[in-house]
């Protein structure tokens, strides 16, 4: 179905960019955006002197790092048959 972006904003905001912002604002990664996550995310975006794309890349890198750490832990547990630190 997609996201409706008003015509006057289509040159500035793409559907993909909106999805990236949603992911960046979704602090707990549950796929839902609560009011506090939206306010915190928007405040950080507005108050920082860094391009939006840089913020999005940093968020993706942090997310990837978290997934890698989780996989390392799971692999360690499989190899040793006991939970790892």
Coordinates of N, CA and C in Angstrom, one line a residue:
X1 N 0.8 -1.2 0.0 CA 0.0 0.0 0.0 C 0.9 1.3 0.0
X2 N 1.9 1.3 0.9 CA 2.8 2.5 0.8 C 2.3 3.6 1.7
X3 N 3.2 4.6 1.8 CA 3.0 5.8 2.6 C 2.6 6.9 1.6
X4 N 1.5 7.7 2.0 CA 1.1 8.8 1.2 C 2.0 10.0 1.6
X5 N 2.7 10.6 0.7 CA 3.5 11.8 0.9 C 2.8 12.9 0.1
X6 N 2.4 14.0 0.7 CA 1.8 15.1 0.0 C 2.7 15.6 -1.2
X7 N 2.1 16.0 -2.3 CA 2.9 16.4 -3.5 C 3.9 17.4 -3.2
X8 N 3.6 18.4 -2.4 CA 4.5 19.5 -2.1 C 5.8 19.1 -1.4
X9 N 5.7 17.9 -0.7 CA 6.8 17.4 0.0 C 7.6 16.3 -0.7
X10 N 7.1 15.8 -1.8 CA 7.7 14.6 -2.5 C 9.1 14.9 -3.0
X11 N 9.5 16.1 -3.2 CA 10.8 16.4 -3.7 C 11.8 16.3 -2.5
X12 N 11.3 16.4 -1.3 CA 12.2 16.5 -0.1 C 12.1 15.2 0.8
X13 N 10.9 14.5 0.8 CA 10.7 13.4 1.6 C 10.3 12.2 0.8
X14 N 11.0 11.2 0.8 CA 10.6 10.0 0.1 C 10.1 8.9 1.0
X15 N 9.4 8.0 0.5 CA 8.9 6.9 1.4 C 10.0 6.2 2.1
X16 N 11.1 5.9 1.4 CA 12.2 5.2 2.0 C 12.9 6.0 3.1
X17 N 12.9 7.3 2.9 CA 13.5 8.2 4.0 C 12.6 8.2 5.2
X18 N 11.3 8.2 5.0 CA 10.3 8.2 6.1 C 10.5 6.9 6.9
X19 N 10.7 5.8 6.2 CA 10.9 4.5 6.8 C 12.2 4.5 7.7
X20 N 13.2 5.1 7.1 CA 14.5 5.2 7.8 C 14.4 6.1 9.1
X21 N 13.6 7.2 9.0 CA 13.4 8.0 10.2 C 12.6 7.3 11.2
X22 N 11.6 6.5 10.8 CA 10.8 5.7 11.7 C 11.7 4.7 12.5
X23 N 12.6 4.0 11.7 CA 13.5 3.1 12.3 C 14.4 3.8 13.3
X24 N 14.9 5.0 13.0 CA 15.8 5.7 13.8 C 15.1 6.2 15.1
X25 N 13.8 6.6 15.0 CA 13.0 7.1 16.1 C 12.6 5.9 17.0
X26 N 12.4 4.7 16.5 CA 11.9 3.6 17.2 C 13.0 3.0 18.1
X27 N 13.2 3.7 19.3 CA 14.3 3.4 20.2 C 14.4 2.0 20.6
X28 N 13.3 1.4 21.0 CA 13.4 0.0 21.5 C 13.2 -1.0 20.4
X29 N 13.1 -0.6 19.1 CA 13.1 -1.6 18.0 C 11.9 -2.5 18.0
X30 N 10.8 -2.1 18.6 CA 9.6 -3.0 18.6 C 8.7 -2.8 17.4
X31 N 9.0 -1.9 16.5 CA 8.2 -1.7 15.3 C 7.0 -0.7 15.6
X32 N 7.0 -0.1 16.7 CA 5.9 0.8 17.1 C 6.6 2.1 17.5
X33 N 6.0 3.2 17.3 CA 6.5 4.5 17.6 C 5.6 5.2 18.6
X34 N 6.0 5.2 19.9 CA 5.2 5.9 20.9 C 5.6 7.3 21.0
X35 N 4.7 8.1 21.6 CA 4.9 9.6 21.6 C 6.3 10.0 22.1
X36 N 6.8 9.3 23.2 CA 8.1 9.7 23.7 C 9.2 9.4 22.8
X37 N 9.1 8.3 22.0 CA 10.2 8.0 21.0 C 10.1 9.1 19.9
X38 N 8.9 9.4 19.5 CA 8.8 10.4 18.4 C 9.4 11.8 18.9
X39 N 9.0 12.2 20.1 CA 9.5 13.5 20.6 C 11.0 13.5 20.8
X40 N 11.6 12.4 21.4 CA 13.0 12.3 21.6 C 13.7 12.3 20.2
X41 N 13.3 11.5 19.3 CA 13.9 11.4 18.0 C 13.9 12.7 17.2
X42 N 12.7 13.3 17.2 CA 12.6 14.6 16.5 C 13.5 15.7 17.2
X43 N 13.5 15.7 18.5 CA 14.3 16.7 19.2 C 15.8 16.5 18.9
X44 N 16.3 15.3 18.9 CA 17.7 15.0 18.6 C 18.0 15.4 17.2
X45 N 17.1 15.1 16.3 CA 17.2 15.5 14.9 C 17.3 17.0 14.6
X46 N 16.4 17.7 15.3 CA 16.4 19.2 15.1 C 17.5 19.9 15.8
X47 N 17.9 19.4 17.0 CA 18.9 20.1 17.8 C 20.4 19.8 17.4
X48 N 20.6 18.8 16.6 CA 22.0 18.4 16.3 C 22.4 19.1 15.0
X49 N 23.7 19.3 14.9 CA 24.2 19.9 13.7 C 24.9 18.9 12.8
X50 N 24.1 17.8 12.6 CA 24.6 16.7 11.7 C 23.5 16.4 10.7
X51 N 23.9 16.1 9.5 CA 22.8 15.8 8.5 C 22.0 14.6 8.9
X52 N 20.8 14.5 8.4 CA 19.9 13.4 8.7 C 20.5 12.1 8.3
X53 N 21.1 12.1 7.1 CA 21.6 10.8 6.6 C 22.7 10.3 7.5
X54 N 23.5 11.1 8.1 CA 24.6 10.7 9.0 C 23.9 10.1 10.3
X55 N 22.9 10.7 10.8 CA 22.2 10.2 11.9 C 21.6 8.8 11.6
X56 N 21.0 8.7 10.4 CA 20.4 7.4 10.0 C 21.5 6.3 9.9
X57 N 22.7 6.7 9.3 CA 23.7 5.7 9.2 C 24.2 5.2 10.6
X58 N 24.4 6.2 11.5 CA 24.8 5.8 12.9 C 23.8 4.9 13.5
X59 N 22.5 5.1 13.3 CA 21.5 4.3 13.9 C 21.6 2.9 13.3
X60 N 21.8 2.8 12.0 CA 21.9 1.5 11.3 C 23.1 0.7 11.8
X61 N 24.2 1.4 12.0 CA 25.4 0.8 12.5 C 25.2 0.3 13.9
X62 N 24.6 1.1 14.8 CA 24.3 0.6 16.2 C 23.4 -0.6 16.2
X63 N 22.4 -0.6 15.3 CA 21.5 -1.7 15.2 C 22.2 -3.0 14.7
X64 N 23.1 -2.8 13.7 CA 23.9 -4.0 13.2 C 24.8 -4.5 14.3
X65 N 25.4 -3.6 15.0 CA 26.3 -4.0 16.1 C 25.6 -4.8 17.1
X66 N 24.4 -4.4 17.5 CA 23.6 -5.1 18.5 C 23.3 -6.5 18.0
X67 N 22.9 -6.6 16.7 CA 22.6 -7.9 16.1 C 23.9 -8.8 16.1
X68 N 25.0 -8.3 15.8 CA 26.2 -9.0 15.8 C 26.6 -9.5 17.2
X69 N 26.4 -8.7 18.2 CA 26.7 -9.1 19.5 C 25.8 -10.2 20.0
X70 N 24.5 -10.1 19.6 CA 23.6 -11.2 19.9 C 23.9 -12.5 19.3
X71 N 24.4 -12.4 18.0 CA 24.8 -13.6 17.3 C 26.0 -14.2 17.9
X72 N 27.0 -13.4 18.3 CA 28.2 -13.9 19.0 C 27.8 -14.6 20.3
X73 N 26.9 -14.0 21.0 CA 26.5 -14.7 22.3 C 25.8 -16.0 22.0
X74 N 25.0 -16.1 21.0 CA 24.3 -17.3 20.7 C 25.3 -18.4 20.2
X75 N 26.3 -17.9 19.4 CA 27.3 -18.9 18.9 C 28.1 -19.4 20.1
X76 N 28.5 -18.5 21.0 CA 29.3 -18.9 22.1 C 28.5 -19.9 23.0
X77 N 27.3 -19.7 23.2 CA 26.4 -20.6 23.9 C 26.3 -22.0 23.3
X78 N 26.2 -22.0 21.9 CA 26.1 -23.2 21.2 C 27.4 -24.0 21.3
X79 N 28.5 -23.3 21.2 CA 29.8 -24.0 21.2 C 30.1 -24.5 22.6
X80 N 29.8 -23.8 23.6 CA 30.2 -24.2 25.0 C 29.1 -24.9 25.7
X81 N 27.9 -24.9 25.1 CA 26.7 -25.5 25.8 C 26.3 -24.9 27.1
X82 N 26.9 -23.7 27.4 CA 26.5 -23.0 28.6 C 26.4 -21.5 28.2
X83 N 25.6 -20.7 28.9 CA 25.5 -19.3 28.6 C 26.9 -18.6 28.7
X84 N 27.2 -17.7 27.8 CA 28.4 -16.9 27.8 C 28.1 -15.5 28.3
X85 N 29.1 -14.9 28.8 CA 28.9 -13.5 29.3 C 28.8 -12.5 28.2

